[in-house]
Coordinates of C-alpha atoms in Angstrom, one line a residue:
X1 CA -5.1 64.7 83.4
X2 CA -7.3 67.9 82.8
X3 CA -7.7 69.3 86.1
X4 CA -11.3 70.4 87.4
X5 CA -10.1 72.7 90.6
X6 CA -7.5 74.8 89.1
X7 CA -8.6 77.6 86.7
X8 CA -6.6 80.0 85.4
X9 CA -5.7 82.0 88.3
X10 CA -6.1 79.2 91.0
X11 CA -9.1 78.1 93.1
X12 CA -12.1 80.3 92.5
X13 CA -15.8 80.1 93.6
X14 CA -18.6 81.3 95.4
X15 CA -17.3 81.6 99.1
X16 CA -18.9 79.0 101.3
X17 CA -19.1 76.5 98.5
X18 CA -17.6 73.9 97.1
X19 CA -14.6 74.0 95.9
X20 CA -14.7 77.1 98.4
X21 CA -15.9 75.6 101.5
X22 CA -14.6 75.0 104.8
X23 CA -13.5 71.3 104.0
X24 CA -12.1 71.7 100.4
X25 CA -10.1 74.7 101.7
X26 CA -8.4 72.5 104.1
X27 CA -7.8 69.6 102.0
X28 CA -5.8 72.3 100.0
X29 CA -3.1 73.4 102.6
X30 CA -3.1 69.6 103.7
X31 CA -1.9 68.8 100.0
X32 CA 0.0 71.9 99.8
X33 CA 1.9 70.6 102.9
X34 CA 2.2 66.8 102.0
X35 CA 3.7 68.7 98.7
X36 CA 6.4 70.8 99.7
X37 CA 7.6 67.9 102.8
X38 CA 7.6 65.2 99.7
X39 CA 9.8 68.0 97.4
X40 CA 12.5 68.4 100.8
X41 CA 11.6 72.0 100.9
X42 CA 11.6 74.0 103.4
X43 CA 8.3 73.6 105.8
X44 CA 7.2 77.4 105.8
X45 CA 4.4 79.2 104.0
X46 CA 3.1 83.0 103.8
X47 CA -0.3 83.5 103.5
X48 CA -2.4 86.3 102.7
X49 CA -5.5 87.5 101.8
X50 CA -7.4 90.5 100.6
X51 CA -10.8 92.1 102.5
X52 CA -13.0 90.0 101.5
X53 CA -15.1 89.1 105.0
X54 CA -14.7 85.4 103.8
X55 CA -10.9 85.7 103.7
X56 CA -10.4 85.1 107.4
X57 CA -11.7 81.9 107.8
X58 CA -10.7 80.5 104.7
X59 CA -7.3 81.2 105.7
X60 CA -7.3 79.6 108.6
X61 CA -8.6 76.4 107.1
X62 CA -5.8 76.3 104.4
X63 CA -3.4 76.5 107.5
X64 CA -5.2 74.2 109.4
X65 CA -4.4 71.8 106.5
X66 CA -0.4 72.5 106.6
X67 CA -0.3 72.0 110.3
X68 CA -1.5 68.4 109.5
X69 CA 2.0 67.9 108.5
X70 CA 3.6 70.3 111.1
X71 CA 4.5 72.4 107.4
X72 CA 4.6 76.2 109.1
X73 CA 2.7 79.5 108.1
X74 CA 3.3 83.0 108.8
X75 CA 0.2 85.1 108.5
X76 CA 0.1 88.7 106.4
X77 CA -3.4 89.6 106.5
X78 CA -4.6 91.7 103.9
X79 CA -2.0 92.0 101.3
X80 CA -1.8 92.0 98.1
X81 CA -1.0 89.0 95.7
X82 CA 2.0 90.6 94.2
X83 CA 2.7 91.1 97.9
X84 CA 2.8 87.5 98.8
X85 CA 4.4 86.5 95.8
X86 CA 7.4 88.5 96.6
X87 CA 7.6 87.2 100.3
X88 CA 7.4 83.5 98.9
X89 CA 10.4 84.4 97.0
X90 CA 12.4 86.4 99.0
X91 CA 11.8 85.1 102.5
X92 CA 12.6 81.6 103.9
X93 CA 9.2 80.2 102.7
X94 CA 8.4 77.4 100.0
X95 CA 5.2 78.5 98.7
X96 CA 2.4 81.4 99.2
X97 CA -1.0 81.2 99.3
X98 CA -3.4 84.1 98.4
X99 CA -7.0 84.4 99.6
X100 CA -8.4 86.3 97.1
X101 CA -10.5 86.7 93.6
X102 CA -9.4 89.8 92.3
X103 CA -11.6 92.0 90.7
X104 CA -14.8 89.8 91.6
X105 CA -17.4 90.5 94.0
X106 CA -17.0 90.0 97.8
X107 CA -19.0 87.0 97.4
X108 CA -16.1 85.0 95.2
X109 CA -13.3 84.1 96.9
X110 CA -10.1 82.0 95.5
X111 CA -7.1 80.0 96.7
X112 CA -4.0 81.1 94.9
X113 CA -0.6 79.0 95.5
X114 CA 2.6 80.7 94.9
X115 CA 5.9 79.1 94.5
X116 CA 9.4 79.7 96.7
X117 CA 10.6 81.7 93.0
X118 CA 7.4 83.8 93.1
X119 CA 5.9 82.2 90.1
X120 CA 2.5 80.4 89.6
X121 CA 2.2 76.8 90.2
X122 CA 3.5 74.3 87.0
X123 CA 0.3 72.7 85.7
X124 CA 1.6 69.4 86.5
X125 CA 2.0 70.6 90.2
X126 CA -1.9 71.7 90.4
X127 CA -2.9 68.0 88.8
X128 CA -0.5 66.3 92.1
X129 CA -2.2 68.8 94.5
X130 CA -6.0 68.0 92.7
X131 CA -5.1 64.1 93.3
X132 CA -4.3 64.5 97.1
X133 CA -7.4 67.3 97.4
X134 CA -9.9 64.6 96.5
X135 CA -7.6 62.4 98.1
X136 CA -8.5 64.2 101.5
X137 CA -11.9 65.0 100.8
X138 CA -12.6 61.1 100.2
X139 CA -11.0 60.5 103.5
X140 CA -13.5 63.3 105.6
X141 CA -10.2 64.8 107.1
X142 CA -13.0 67.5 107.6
X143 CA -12.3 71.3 108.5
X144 CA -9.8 72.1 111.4
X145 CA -8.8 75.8 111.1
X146 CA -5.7 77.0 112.7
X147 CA -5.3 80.4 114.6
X148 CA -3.9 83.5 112.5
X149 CA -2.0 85.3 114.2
X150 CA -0.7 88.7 111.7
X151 CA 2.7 89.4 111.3
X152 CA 2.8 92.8 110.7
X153 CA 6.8 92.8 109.5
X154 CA 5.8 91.1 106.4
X155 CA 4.2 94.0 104.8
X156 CA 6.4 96.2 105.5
X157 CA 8.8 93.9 104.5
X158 CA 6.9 94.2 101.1
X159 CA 6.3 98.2 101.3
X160 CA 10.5 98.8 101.5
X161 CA 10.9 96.7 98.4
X162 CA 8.4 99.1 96.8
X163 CA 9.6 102.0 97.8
X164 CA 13.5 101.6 96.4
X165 CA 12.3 101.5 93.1
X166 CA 11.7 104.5 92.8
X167 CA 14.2 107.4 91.9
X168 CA 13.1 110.4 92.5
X169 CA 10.3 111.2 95.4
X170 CA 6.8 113.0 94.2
X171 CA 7.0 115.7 96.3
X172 CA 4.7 118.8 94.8
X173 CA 2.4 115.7 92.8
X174 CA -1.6 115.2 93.6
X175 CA -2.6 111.6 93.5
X176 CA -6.2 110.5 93.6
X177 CA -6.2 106.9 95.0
X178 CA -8.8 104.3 94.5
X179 CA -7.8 101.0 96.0
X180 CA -11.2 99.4 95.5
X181 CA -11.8 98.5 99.2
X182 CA -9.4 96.2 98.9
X183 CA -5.5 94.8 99.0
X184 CA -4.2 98.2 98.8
X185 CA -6.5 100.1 101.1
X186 CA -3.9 99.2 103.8
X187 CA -0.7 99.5 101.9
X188 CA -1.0 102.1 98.8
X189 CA -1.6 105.2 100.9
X190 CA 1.2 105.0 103.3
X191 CA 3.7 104.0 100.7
X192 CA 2.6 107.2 98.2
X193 CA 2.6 109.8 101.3
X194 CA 6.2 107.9 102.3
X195 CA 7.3 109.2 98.5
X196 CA 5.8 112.8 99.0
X197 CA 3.0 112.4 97.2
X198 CA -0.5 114.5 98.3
X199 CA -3.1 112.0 98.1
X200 CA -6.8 112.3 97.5
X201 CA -8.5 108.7 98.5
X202 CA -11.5 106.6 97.7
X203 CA -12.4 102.9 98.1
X204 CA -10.1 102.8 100.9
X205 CA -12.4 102.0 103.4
X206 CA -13.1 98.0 103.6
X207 CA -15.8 96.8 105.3
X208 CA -16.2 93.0 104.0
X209 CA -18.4 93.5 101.6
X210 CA -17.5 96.3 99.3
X211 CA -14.6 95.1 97.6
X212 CA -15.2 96.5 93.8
X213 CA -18.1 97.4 94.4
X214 CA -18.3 100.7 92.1
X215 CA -14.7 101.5 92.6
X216 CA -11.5 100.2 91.6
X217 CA -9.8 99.4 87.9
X218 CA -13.5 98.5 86.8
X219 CA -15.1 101.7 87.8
X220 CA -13.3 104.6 86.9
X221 CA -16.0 107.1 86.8
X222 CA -16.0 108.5 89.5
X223 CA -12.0 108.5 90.0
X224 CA -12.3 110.3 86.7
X225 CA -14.8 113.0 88.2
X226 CA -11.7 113.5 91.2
X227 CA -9.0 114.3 89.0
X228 CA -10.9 116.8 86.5
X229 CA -12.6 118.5 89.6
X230 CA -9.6 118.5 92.1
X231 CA -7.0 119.2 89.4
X232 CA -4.6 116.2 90.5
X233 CA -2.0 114.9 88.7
X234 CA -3.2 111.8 88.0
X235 CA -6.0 109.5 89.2
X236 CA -4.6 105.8 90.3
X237 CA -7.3 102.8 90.3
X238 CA -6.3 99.4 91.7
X239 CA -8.2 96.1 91.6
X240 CA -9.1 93.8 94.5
X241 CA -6.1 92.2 95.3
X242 CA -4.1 94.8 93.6
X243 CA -2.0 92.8 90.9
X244 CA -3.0 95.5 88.7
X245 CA -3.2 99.3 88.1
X246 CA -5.4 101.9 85.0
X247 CA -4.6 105.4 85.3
X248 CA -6.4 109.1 84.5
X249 CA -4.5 111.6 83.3
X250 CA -5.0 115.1 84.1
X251 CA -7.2 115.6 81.4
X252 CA -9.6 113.0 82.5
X253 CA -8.2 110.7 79.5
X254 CA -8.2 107.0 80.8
X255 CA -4.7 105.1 80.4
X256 CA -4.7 101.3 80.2
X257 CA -2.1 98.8 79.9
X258 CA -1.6 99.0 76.8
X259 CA -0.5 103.1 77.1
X260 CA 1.6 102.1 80.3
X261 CA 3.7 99.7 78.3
X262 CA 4.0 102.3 75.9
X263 CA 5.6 105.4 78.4
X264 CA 7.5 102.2 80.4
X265 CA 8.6 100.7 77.2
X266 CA 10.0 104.0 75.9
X267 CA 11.7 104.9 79.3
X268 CA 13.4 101.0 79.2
X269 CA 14.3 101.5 75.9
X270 CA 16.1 104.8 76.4
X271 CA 17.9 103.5 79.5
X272 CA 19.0 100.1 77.5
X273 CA 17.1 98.1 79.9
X274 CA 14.7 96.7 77.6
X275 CA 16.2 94.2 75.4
X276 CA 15.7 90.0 75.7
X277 CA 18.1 87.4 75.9
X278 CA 19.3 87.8 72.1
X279 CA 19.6 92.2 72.4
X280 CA 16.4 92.7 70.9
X281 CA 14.2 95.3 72.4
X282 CA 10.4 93.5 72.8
X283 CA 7.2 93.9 74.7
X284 CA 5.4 90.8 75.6
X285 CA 1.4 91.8 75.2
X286 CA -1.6 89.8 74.3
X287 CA -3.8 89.2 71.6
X288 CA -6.2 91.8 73.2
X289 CA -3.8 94.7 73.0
X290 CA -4.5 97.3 70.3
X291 CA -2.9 97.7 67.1
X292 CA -1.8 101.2 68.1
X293 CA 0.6 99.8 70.5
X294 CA 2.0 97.7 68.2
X295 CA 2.6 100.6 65.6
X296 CA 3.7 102.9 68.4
X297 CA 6.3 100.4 69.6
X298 CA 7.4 99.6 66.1
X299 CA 8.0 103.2 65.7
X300 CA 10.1 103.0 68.3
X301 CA 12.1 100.0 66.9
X302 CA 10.5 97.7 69.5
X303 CA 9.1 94.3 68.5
X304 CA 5.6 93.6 70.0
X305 CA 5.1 89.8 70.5
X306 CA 1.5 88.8 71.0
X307 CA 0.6 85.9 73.4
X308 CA -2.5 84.2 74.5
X309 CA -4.8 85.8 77.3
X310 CA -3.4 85.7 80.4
X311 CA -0.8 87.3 82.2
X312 CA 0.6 83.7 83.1
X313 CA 1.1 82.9 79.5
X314 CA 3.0 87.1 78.8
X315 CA 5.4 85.7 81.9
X316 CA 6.0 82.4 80.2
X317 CA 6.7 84.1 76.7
X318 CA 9.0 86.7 79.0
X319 CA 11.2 83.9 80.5
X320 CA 11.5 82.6 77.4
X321 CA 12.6 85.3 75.3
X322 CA 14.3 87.0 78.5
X323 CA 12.4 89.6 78.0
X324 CA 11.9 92.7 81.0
X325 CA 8.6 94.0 80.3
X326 CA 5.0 92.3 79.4
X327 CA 1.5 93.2 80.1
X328 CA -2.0 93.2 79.0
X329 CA -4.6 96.3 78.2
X330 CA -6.2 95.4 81.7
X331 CA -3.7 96.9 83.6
X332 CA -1.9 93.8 84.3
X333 CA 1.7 94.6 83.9
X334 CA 5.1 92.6 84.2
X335 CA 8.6 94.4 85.2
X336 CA 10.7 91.5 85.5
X337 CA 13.7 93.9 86.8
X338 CA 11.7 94.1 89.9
X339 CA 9.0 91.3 90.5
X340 CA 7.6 87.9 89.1
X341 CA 3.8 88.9 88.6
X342 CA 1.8 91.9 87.8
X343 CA 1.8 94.4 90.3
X344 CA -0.6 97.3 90.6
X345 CA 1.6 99.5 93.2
X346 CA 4.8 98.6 91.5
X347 CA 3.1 99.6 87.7
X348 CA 2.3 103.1 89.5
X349 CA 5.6 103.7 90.5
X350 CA 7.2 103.0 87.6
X351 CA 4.9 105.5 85.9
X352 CA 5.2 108.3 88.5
X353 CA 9.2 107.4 88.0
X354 CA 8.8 108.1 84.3
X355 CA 6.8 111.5 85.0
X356 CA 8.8 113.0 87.7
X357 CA 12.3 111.9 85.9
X358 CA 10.8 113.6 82.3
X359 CA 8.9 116.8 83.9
X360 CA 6.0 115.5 81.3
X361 CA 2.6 114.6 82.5
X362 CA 0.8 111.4 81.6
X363 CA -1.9 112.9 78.9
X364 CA 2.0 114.2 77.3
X365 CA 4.0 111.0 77.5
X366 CA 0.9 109.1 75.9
X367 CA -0.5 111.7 73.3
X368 CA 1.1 109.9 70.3
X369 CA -0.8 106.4 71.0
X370 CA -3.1 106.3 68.3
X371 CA -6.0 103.7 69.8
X372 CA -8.0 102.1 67.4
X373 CA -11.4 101.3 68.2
X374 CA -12.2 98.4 69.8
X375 CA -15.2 96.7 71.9
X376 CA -15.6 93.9 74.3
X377 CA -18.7 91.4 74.5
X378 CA -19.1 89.3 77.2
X379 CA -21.8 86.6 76.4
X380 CA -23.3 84.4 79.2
X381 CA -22.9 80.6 77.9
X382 CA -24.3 77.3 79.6
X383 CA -21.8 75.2 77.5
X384 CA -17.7 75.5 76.3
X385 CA -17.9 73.7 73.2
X386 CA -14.6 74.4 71.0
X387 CA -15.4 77.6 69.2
X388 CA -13.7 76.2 65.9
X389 CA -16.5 74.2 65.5
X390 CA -19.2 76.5 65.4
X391 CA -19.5 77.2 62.1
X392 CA -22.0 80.1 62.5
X393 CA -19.9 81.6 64.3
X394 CA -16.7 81.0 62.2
X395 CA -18.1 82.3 59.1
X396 CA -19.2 85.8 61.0
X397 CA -15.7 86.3 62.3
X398 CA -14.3 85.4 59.0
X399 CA -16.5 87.9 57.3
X400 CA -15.6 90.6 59.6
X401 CA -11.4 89.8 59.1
X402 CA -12.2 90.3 55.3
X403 CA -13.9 93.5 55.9
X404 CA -11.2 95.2 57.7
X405 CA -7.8 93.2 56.6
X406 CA -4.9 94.7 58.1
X407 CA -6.6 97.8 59.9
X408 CA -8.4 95.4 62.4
X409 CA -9.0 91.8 64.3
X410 CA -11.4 89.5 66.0
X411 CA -10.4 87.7 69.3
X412 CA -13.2 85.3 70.5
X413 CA -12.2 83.1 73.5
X414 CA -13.9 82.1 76.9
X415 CA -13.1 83.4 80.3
X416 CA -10.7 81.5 82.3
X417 CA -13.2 82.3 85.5
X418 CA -16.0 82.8 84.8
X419 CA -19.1 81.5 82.9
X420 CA -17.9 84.0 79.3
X421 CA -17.5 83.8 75.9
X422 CA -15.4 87.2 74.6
X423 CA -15.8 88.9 71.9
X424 CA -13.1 91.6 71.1
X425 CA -13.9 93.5 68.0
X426 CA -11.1 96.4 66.8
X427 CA -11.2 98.3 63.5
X428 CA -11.2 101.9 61.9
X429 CA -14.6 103.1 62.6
X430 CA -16.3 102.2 65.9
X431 CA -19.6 101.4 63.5
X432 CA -18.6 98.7 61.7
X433 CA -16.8 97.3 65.0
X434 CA -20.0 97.1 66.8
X435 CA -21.6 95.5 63.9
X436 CA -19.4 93.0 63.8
X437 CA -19.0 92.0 67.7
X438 CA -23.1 92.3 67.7
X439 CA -23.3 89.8 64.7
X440 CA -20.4 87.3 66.6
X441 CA -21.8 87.6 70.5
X442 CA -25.2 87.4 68.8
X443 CA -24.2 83.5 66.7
X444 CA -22.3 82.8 70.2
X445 CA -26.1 83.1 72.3
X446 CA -27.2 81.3 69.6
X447 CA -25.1 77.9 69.3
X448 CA -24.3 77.9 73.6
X449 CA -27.4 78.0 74.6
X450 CA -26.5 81.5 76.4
X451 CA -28.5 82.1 80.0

């Protein structure tokens, strides 16, 4: 059954709308909590959210739906989804349940549902929860919120996790913070100044509406201009719910993903921490990762295993292979040692861990990652029709594989949230890659009718 709720990374829409409106929202934590009773797990959930000003309410309708069937919550507040995915796995909870939609605007909102083992809902569990969520809405059960009441233990519940991590404190280190008015505005700066750390702080200061909103992961300018003016560290940049981290070196050089797997994969690799199930040292990344890594890694005699977008699909190829360390170029990284999901917080720790243990600064431990050029295209589309059969566009990605061979590649998919077809374009010269990602997002507008 293809399921017309779920997306990628659970619920997601305009807040106020359907799916996200007051009654859908309940008919999800009344599902949720028919779910876990009919599975004879325990009746407890942890819920969260991020600052979105929408969050509130929409929490309290999703446990408004689990009190229907006397299932319990405990209330975080604003955390982080990495947060509540710990909780659900380490408390005496069956499930979480994340307000949040990341690194959208404040205007989005999303229902995320978390298992008791910290991992994203099976797809077959999302189809059983759709059923009963029109099931409900057919019924007019209608909106009944429940109060929230925060408990403030969970967090720092969360926070003490965090914090043993790490192996050496950051005393004598400059950190400028950017936690995109969001998940982290409330945790991140405590837990860095609890390590030693001298911070320097922006989009810490939520108001509702400014989640993102020129700050965070997708807007490191101006993190950039801190670090090269103030002569910190490091610059750290979260996203909205914080399930992901990019970095500034001193230098003003920006680090992705890709870069952090690199100086984290190096560090595993020396400590014998790295290998999967068979003794084999991998990386899980995705298609969008750059060829660099993968020649940097090989250097290394570490095998780089390429999945689909998606960092639910680099955990699945991770518990597959066993592997302890995935990720993708946005930031999104995987240390299975330590947690179930990407975590933005936990990626910055491990980083820090890897400077302050080596005595080498970031723009050192990643000066031999040789990126190739590479370019993103986002193309508005009315219409999803399988890319395979546009032949337009088949024959222009085709004609750009010939062209570069083994120096570069074409990824074309469509977002898992939003209304996207992406281009990804990487070869040896940035011309010829901007050519060819014009030519292909150009044939894309063309055969999807793009808005």
């Amino acid at each position: 059954m293809a399921r017309t709720l779920f997306g990628t990374d659970g619920i997601r829409g305009v807040a106020g709308a359907p799916p996200l409106d007051a009654n859908t929202a309940n008919a999800v934590g009344s599902a949720l909590g028919k779910w876990i009773l009919a599975q004879g797990k325990t009746p407890r959930v942890v819920i969260g959210m991020d600052t979105r000003e929408s969050g509130g309410w929409l929490a309290a309708e999703v446990a408004g739906g689990l009190a229907r069937h006397d299932v319990q919550f405990e209330f975080a507040g604003i955390t982080t989804t990495p947060g509540i995915a710990y909780l659900a796995r380490t408390g005496d909870f069956s499930a979480g349940v994340m307000i949040s939609a990341s690194h959208n605007p404040y205007q989005d909102n999303g229902i995320k549902i978390i298992d008791h083992s910290g991992y994203k809902l099976r797809d077959e569990v999302e189809e059983q929860l759709e059923a009963d969520i029109f099931g409900a809405l057919g019924r007019s059960e209608g909106s009944s919120p429940a109060e929230l009441i925060i408990n403030e233990h969970l967090d720092q519940v969360y926070i003490d996790h965090l914090a043993s991590t790490v192996s050496k404190r950051f005393e004598g280190l400059t950190i400028a913070l950017d936690c995109a008015n969001g998940s982290a505005s409330a945790l991140a700066p405590p837990l860095f100044e609890r390590l030693g750390a001298r911070l320097l702080l922006h989009g810490c200061r939520p108001d509702g509406k400014n989640i993102n909103l020129g700050c965070g992961s997708l807007h490191l300018d101006s993190l950039r201009e801190t670090v090269l003016s103030s002569g910190a560290d490091l610059g750290i940049a979260f996203d909205g719910d914080a399930d992901r981290a990019l970095f500034v070196a001193q230098s003003g050089k920006i680090v992705d993903g890709d870069a952090v797997m690199l100086v984290c994969a190096r560090r595993l690799h020396e400590q014998g921490k790295l290998a999967d199930r068979e003794g084999r040292p991998v990386v899980i990344a995705t298609v969008m990762s750059n060829i660099g890594l993968q020649r940097a890694l090989s250097a290394q005699g570490i095998e780089m295993v390429r999945t689909p977008v998606g960092d639910k699909y680099v955990l699945e190829e991770m518990l597959r292979r066993g592997a302890m360390l995935g990720g993708e170029q946005s930031g999104h990284v995987i240390f299975r040692e330590y947690a179930t999901t990407g975590d933005g917080m936990l990626t910055a720790l491990r980083v820090l861990d890897v400077m302050t243990s080596s005595g080498k600064t970031l723009q050192e431990l990643t000066g031999d990652l040789e990126i190739y050029p590479q370019l993103l295209v986002n193309v508005r589309v009315k219409q999803r029709r399988p890319l395979g059969e546009l032949a337009a566009v088949q024959e222009e990605i085709s004609r750009a594989e010939q062209a570069f061979g083994d120096r570069g590649r074409v990824v074309v998919r469509f977002s898992g949230t939003e209304p996207l077809a992406r281009v990804m374009v990487e070869g040896p010269d940035l011309t010829s890659v901007r050519d060819y990602a014009d030519r292909i997002a150009s044939q894309i507008r063309t055969e999807l009718g793009a808005e």
